[in-house]
Every structure is written in C-alpha cells, then in structure tokens.
mmCIF file of C-alpha atoms and ligand atoms in Angstrom:
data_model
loop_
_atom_site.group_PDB
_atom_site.id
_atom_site.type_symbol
_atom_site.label_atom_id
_atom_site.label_comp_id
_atom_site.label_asym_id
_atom_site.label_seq_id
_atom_site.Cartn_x
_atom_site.Cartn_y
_atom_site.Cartn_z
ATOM 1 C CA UNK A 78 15.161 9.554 -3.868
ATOM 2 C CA UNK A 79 11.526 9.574 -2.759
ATOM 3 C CA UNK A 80 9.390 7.014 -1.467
ATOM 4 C CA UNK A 81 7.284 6.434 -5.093
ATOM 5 C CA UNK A 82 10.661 6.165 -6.710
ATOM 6 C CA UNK A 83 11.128 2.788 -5.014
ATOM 7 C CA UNK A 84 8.566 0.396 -5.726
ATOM 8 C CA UNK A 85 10.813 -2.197 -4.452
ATOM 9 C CA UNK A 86 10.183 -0.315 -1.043
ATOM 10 C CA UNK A 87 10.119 -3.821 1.415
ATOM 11 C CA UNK A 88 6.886 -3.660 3.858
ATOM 12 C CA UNK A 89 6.321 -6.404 6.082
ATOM 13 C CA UNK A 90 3.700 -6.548 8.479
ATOM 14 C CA UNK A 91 3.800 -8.775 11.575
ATOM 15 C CA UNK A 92 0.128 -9.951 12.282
ATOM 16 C CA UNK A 93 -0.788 -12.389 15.330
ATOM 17 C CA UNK A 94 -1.866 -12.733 18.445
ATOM 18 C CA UNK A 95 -0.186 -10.913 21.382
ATOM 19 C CA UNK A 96 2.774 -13.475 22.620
ATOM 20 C CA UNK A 97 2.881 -15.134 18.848
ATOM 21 C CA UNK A 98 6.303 -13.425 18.447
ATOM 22 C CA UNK A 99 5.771 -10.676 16.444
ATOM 23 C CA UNK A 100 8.343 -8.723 18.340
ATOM 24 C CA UNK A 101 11.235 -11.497 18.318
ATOM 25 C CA UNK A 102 10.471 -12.111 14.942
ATOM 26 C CA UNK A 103 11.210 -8.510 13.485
ATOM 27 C CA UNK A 104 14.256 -8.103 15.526
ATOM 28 C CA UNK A 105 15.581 -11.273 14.255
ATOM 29 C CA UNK A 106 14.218 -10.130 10.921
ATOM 30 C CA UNK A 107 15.113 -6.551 11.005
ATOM 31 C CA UNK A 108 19.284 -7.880 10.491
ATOM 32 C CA UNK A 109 18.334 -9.966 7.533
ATOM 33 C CA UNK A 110 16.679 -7.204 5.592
ATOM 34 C CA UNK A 111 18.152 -4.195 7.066
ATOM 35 C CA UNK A 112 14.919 -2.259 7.434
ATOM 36 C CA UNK A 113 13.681 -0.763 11.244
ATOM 37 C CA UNK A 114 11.281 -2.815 12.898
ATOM 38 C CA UNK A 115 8.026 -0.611 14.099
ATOM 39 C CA UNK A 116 6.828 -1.331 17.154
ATOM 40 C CA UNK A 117 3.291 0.545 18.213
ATOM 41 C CA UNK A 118 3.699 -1.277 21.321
ATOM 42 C CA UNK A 119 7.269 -0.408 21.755
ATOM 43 C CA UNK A 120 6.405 3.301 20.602
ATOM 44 C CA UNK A 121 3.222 3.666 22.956
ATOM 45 C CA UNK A 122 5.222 2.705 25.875
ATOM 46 C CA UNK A 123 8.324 4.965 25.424
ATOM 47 C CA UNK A 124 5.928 7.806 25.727
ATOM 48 C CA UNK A 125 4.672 6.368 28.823
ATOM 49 C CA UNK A 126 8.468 6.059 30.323
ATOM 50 C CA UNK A 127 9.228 9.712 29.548
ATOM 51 C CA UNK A 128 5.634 10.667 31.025
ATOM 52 C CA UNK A 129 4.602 13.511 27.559
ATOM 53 C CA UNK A 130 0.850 14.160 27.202
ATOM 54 C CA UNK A 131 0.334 11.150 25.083
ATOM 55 C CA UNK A 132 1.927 8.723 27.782
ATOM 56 C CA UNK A 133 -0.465 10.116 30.040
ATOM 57 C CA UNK A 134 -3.134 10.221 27.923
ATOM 58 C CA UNK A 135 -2.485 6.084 26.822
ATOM 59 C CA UNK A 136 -1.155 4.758 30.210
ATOM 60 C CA UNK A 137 -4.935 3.662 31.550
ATOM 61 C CA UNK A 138 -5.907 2.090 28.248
ATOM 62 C CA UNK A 139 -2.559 0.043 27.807
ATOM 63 C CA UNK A 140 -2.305 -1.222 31.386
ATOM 64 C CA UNK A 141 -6.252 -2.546 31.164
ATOM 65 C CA UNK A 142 -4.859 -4.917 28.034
ATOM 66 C CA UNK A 143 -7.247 -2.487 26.484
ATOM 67 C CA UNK A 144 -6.548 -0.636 22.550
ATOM 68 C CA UNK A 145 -5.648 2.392 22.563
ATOM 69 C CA UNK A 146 -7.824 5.182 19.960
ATOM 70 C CA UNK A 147 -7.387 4.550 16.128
ATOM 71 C CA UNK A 148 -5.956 7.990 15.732
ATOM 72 C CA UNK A 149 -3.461 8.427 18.200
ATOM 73 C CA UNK A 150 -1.737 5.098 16.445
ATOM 74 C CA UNK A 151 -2.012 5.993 13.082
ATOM 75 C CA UNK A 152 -0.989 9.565 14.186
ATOM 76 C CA UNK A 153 1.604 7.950 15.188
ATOM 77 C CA UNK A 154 2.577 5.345 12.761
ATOM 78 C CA UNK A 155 2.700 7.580 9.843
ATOM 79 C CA UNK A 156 5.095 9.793 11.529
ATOM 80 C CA UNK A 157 7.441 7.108 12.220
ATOM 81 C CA UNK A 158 7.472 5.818 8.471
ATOM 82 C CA UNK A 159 7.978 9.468 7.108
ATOM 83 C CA UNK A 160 11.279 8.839 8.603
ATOM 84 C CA UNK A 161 14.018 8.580 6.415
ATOM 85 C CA UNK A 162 15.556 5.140 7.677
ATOM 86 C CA UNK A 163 11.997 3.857 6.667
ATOM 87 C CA UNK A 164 12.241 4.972 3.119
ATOM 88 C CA UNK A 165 13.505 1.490 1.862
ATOM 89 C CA UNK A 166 11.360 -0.590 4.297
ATOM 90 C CA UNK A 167 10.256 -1.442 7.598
ATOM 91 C CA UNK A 168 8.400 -4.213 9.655
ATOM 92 C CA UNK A 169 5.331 -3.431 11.638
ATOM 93 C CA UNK A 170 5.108 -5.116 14.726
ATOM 94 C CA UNK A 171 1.527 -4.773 16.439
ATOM 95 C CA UNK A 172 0.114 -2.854 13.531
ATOM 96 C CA UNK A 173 -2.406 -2.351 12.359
ATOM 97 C CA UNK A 174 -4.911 -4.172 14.810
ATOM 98 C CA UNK A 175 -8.540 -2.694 13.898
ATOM 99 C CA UNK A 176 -10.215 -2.179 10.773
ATOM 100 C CA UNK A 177 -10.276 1.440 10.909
ATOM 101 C CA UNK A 178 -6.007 0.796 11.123
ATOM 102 C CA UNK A 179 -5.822 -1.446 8.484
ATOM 103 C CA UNK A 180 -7.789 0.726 6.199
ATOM 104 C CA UNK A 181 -5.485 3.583 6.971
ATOM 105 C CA UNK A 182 -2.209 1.529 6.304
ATOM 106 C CA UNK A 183 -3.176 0.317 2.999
ATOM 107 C CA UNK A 184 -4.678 3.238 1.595
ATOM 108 C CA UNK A 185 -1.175 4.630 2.935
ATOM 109 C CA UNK A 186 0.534 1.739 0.915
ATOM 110 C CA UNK A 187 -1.537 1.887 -2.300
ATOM 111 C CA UNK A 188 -0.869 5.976 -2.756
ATOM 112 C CA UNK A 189 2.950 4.866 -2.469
ATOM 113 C CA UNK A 190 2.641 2.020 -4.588
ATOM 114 C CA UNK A 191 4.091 0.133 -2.077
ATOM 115 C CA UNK A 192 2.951 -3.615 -1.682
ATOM 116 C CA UNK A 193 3.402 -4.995 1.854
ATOM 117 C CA UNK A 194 3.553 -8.729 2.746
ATOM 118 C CA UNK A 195 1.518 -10.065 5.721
ATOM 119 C CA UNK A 196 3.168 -12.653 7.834
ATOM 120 C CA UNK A 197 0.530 -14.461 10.350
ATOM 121 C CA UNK A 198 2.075 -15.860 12.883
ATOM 122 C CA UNK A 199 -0.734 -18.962 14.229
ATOM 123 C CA UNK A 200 0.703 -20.148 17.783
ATOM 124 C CA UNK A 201 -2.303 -22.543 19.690
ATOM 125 C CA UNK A 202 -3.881 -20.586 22.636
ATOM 126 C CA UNK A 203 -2.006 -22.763 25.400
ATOM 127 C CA UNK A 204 1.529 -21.633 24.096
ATOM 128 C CA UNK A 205 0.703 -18.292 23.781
ATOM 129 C CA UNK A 206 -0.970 -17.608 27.625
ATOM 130 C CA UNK A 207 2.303 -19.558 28.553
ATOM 131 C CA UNK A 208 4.671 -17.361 26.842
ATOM 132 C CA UNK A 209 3.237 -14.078 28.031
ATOM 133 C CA UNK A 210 3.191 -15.239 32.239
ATOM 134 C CA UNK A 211 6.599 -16.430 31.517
ATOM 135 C CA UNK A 212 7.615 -13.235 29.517
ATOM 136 C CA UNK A 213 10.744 -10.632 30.818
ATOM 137 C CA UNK A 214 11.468 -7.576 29.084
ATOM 138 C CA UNK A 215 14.517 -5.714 29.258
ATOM 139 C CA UNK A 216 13.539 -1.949 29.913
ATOM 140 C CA UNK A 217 16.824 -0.202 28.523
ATOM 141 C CA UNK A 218 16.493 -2.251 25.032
ATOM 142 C CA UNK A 219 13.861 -4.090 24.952
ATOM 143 C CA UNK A 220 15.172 -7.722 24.146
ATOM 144 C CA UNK A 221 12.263 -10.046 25.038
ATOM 145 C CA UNK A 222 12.785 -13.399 27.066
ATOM 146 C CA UNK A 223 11.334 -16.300 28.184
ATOM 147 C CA UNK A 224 12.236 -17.726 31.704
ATOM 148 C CA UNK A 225 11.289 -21.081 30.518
ATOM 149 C CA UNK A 226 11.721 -20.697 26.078
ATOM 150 C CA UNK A 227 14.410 -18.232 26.325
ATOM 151 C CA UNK A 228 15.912 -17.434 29.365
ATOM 152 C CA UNK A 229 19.081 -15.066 29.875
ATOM 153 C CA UNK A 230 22.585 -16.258 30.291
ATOM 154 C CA UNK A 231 22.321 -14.674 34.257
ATOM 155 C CA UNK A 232 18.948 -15.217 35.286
ATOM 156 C CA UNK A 233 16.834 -11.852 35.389
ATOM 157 C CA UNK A 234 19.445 -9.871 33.411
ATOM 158 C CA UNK A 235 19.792 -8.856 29.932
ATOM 159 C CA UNK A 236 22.379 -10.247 28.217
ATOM 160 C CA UNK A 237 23.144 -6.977 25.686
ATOM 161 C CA UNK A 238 23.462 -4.448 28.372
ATOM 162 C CA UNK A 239 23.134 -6.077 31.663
ATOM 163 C CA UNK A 240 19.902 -3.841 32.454
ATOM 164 C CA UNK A 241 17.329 -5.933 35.311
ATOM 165 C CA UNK A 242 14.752 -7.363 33.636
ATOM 166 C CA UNK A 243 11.173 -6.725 34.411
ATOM 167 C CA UNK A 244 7.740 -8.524 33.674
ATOM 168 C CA UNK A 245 5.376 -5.856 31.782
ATOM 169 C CA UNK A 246 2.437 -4.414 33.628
ATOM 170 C CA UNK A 247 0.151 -5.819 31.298
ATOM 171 C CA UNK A 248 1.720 -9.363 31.286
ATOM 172 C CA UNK A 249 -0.236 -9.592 34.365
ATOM 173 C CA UNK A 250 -2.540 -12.603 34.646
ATOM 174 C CA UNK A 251 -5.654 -10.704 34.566
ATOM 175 C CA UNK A 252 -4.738 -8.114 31.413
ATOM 176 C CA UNK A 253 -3.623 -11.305 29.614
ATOM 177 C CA UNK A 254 -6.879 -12.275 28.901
ATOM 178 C CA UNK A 255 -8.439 -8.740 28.154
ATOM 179 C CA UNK A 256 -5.117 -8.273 25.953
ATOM 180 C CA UNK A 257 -6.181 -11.466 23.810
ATOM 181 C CA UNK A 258 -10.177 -11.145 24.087
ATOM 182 C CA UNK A 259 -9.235 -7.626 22.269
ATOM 183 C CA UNK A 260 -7.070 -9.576 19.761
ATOM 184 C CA UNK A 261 -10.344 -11.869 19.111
ATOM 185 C CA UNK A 262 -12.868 -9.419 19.316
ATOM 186 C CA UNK A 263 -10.809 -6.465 17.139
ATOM 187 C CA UNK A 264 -7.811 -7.760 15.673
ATOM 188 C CA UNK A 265 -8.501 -11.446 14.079
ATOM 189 C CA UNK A 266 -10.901 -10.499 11.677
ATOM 190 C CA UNK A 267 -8.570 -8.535 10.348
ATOM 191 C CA UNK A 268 -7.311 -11.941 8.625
ATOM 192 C CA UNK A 269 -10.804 -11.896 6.330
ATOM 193 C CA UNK A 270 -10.041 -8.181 5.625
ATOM 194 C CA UNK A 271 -6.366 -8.970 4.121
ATOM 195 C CA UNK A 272 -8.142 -11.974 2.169
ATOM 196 C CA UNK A 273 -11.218 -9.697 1.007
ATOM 197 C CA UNK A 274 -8.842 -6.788 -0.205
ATOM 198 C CA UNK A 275 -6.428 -9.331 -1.814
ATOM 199 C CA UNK A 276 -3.432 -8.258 -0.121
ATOM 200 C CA UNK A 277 -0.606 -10.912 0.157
ATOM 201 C CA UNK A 278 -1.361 -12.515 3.176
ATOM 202 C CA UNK A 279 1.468 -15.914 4.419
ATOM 203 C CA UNK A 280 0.293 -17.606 7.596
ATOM 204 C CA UNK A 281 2.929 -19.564 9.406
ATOM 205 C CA UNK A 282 2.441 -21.812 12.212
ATOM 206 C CA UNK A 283 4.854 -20.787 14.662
ATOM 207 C CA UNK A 284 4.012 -22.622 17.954
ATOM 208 C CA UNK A 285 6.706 -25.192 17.860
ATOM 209 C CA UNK A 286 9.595 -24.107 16.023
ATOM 210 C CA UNK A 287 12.203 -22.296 17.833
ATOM 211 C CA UNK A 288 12.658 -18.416 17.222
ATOM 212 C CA UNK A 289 15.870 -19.374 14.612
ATOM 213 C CA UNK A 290 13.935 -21.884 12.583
ATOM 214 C CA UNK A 291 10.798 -19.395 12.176
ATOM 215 C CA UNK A 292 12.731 -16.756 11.188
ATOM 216 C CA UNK A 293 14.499 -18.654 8.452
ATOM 217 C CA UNK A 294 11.132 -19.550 7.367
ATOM 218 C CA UNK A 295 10.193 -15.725 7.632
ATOM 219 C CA UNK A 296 12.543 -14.886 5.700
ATOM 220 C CA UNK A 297 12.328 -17.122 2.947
ATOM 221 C CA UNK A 298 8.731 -16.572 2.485
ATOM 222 C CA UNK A 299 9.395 -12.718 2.325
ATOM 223 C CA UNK A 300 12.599 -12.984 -0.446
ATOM 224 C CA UNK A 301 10.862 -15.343 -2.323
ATOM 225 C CA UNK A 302 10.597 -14.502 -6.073
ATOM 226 C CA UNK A 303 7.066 -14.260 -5.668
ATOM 227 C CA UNK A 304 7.006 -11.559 -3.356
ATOM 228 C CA UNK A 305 9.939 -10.018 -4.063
ATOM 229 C CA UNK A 306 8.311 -9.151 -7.411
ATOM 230 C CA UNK A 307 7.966 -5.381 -8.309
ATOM 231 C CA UNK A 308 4.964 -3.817 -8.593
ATOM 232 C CA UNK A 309 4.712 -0.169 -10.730
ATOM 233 C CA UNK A 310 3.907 2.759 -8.589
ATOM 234 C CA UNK A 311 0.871 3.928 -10.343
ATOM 235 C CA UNK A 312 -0.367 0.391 -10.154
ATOM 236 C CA UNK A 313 -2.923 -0.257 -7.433
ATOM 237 C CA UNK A 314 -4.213 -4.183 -7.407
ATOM 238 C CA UNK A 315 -6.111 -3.220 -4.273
ATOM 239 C CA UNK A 316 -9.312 -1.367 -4.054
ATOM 240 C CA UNK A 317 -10.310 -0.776 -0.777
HETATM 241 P P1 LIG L 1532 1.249 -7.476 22.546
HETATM 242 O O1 LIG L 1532 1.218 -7.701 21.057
HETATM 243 O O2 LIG L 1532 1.999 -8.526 23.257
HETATM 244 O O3 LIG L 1532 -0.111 -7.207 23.132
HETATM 245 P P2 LIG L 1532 2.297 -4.769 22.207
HETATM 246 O O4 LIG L 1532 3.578 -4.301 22.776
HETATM 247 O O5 LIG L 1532 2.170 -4.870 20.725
HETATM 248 O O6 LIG L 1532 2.057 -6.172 22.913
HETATM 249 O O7 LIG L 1532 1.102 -3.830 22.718
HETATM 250 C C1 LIG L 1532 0.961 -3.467 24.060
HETATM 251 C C2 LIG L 1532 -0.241 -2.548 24.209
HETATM 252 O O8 LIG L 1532 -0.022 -1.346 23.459
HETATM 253 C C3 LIG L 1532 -1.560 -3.092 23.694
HETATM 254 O O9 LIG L 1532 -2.213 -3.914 24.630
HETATM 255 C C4 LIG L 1532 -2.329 -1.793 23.427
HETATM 256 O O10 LIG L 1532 -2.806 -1.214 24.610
HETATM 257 C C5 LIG L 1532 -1.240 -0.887 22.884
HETATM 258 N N1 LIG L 1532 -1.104 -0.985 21.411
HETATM 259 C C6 LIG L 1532 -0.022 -1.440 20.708
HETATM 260 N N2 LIG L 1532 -0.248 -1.401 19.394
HETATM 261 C C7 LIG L 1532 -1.503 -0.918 19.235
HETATM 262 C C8 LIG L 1532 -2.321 -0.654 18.107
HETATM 263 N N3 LIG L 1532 -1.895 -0.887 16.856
HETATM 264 N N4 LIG L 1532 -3.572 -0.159 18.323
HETATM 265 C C9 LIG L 1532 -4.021 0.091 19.563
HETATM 266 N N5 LIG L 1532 -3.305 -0.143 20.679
HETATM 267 C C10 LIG L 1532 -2.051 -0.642 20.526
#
C-alpha cells in the first residue's frame, strides 16, 4: 500500500519549547499509537556519535544551542519518513522549528494528503530552565530523566539497560539560554504560522501535570473524533 492510499496516515507533531517534553511525550506516545517517534535532535546527534561528515559538519552548531541549516534537517527528515515503519504514522519531536521547515513539512503533508495534528506543549519559563540543568540522558537509549522530576531507580543509571547516564553538552548553563533565545527568536512564531495556514493546532499546558497525566491528555486530544476524522487525499484545506 502506498502512502496516498492511507489518508488515515496518523501525523503528530510535537511543538514546544526545548525541555517542554516533547521527547518524553512521544515515547510515552509512540506505545499508544504504535507509530516511530522522530527525533531531529535524536537523529542529529547519532551522526555526531558515529563521527560521518554530517556529525562533523553539525557538531559546532548543536553544541552552541545554535540551529542547525534548514536543509540538512529536512534532508534529513524526509528520508526518515520515506521509511516504511513511517508509512502509517509517526511523531515529530523537534520538528519543524523555522519557517523555511514548516513550509517544507506541510507542503510534504498536503501532496500526501496527509493531515497532521500539532500538539503545543506551554510549560512557564521557570520549569523549563529547571528541567534542562536537572536533565540526564541515557547515551545507549536515550530515556530522558530528571534528577529531581524523574530520577532513576539507581541514581545516575538507566533503568532499561543499566548504561551511565550523562548530562548533554548543550544542557550546559550557558547553551541553555542560546538553546531557548533560538526557540523565541525562530521557533515560537511558528505558533501564528500553524494558526495562519489553518492547520490543527491543540495547545496543552503541561507544566504541572506529571508525564502520565499529559500523555493521557495527549492522547485523547489526538484520538478524538474530531481529529481522527479522514480527510480525502486529493483534498488540500491548506494553501500555503
Ligand atoms: P531540545 O528540544 O531540548 O533543544 P533537541 O534534541 O530537539 O533538544 O535538539 C538539540 C539540538 O539539535 C538543537 O539545539 C539544534 O542544534 C539541533 N536540532 C534539532 N532539531 C533541529 C531542527 N529541527 N532544526 C535545526 N536544528 C535542530
């Protein structure tokens, strides 16, 4: 079957702020609707680990906090979701994050006929700088903690594999805040381009509840009847 075959193809994007829990959210997310949960972030920083020309080429821009080029990501991107185990659906987690992305994702969508669902996750400032100093990451799999949120069972270990747990280079206290004055400056308006272009935009606030609760509310916005609705391939509601 191809992709245009299945309008019921499920696309959820993952928009917020770095530390809003984009990444817990699609792997808690990724179980309930069985489709792999796209990481740029995750993605970017494999090719660092195994040290290819890209790795090298990113390495600088990620460890400043700073984006890295529009198209090496969508490059990227559209590689991954030509994959089969995408063909039914997939989360984006981290994507897109500029204009120029965005614009490349849904005109990616529309010729599909696919119709995504945005999920913005708000968390208040405060939380999120907290989250990200307190962040640990486990290299092997990349299950996220929180020493203080979420801590391991054995303190600095992963609890699915046992693999030390490190802090990121760019959790640092310094790339924090050029990692969210990029988020303000090139990723937040974003939320007036998903309005403008009428795509189906759901903002949460997910600052108190715990990971669980949010996800259950995650994941009844996205199987709602509403969204769940199909939409006919040749149909495009969104001119962009
Ligand atoms: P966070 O959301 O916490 O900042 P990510 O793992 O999503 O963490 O991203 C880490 C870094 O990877 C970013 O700071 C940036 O350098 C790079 N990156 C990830 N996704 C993108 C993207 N869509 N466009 C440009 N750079 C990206």
């Amino acid at each position: 079957m191809t992709r245009t075959q299945l309008s019921m193809t499920q696309a959820v994007v993952l928009f917020g702020s770095p530390g809003s829990g984009k990444g817990t959210q699609a792997n808690l997310l990724k179980t309930c609707l069985k489709v792999p949960h796209i990481s740029t972030g995750d993605m970017l920083r494999e090719h660092v680990r195994e040290g290819n020309s890209l790795g090298v080429k990113v390495a600088s821009t990620m460890q400043a906090g700073s984006l890295v080029r529009d198209e090496v990501v969508n490059h990227l991107v559209e590689e991954r979701l030509a994959e089969p185990d995408a063909l039914e659906g997939f989360i984006l987690d981290g994507y897109p994050r500029t204009r120029t992305q965005a614009e490349h994702l849904c005109g990616w969508l529309d010729g599909r006929g696919i119709r995504e669902v945005v999920i913005h996750l708000i968390v208040d400032y405060n939380v999120i700088v907290a989250r990200l100093a307190g962040r640990r990451q486990c290299p092997r799999c990349g299950t996220l903690y929180n020493i203080v949120s979420n801590p391991p069972r054995v303190a600095g270990v992963c609890d699915l594999d046992g693999e030390k747990l490190v802090v990121r280079d760019d959790d640092q206290e310094s790339v924090i805040r050029q990692r969210l004055a990029a988020y303000e400056s090139q990723s937040r308006p974003l939320i007036d381009f998903f309005r403008e272009k009428g795509r189906r935009l759901y903002e949460i606030d997910a600052s108190d509840q715990s990971p669980e609760a949010l996800s259950f509310q995650v994941c009844r916005t996205i199987q709602s009847p509403e969204v769940r609705q199909p939409v006919s391939p040749a149909v495009s509601t969104n001119d962009h």
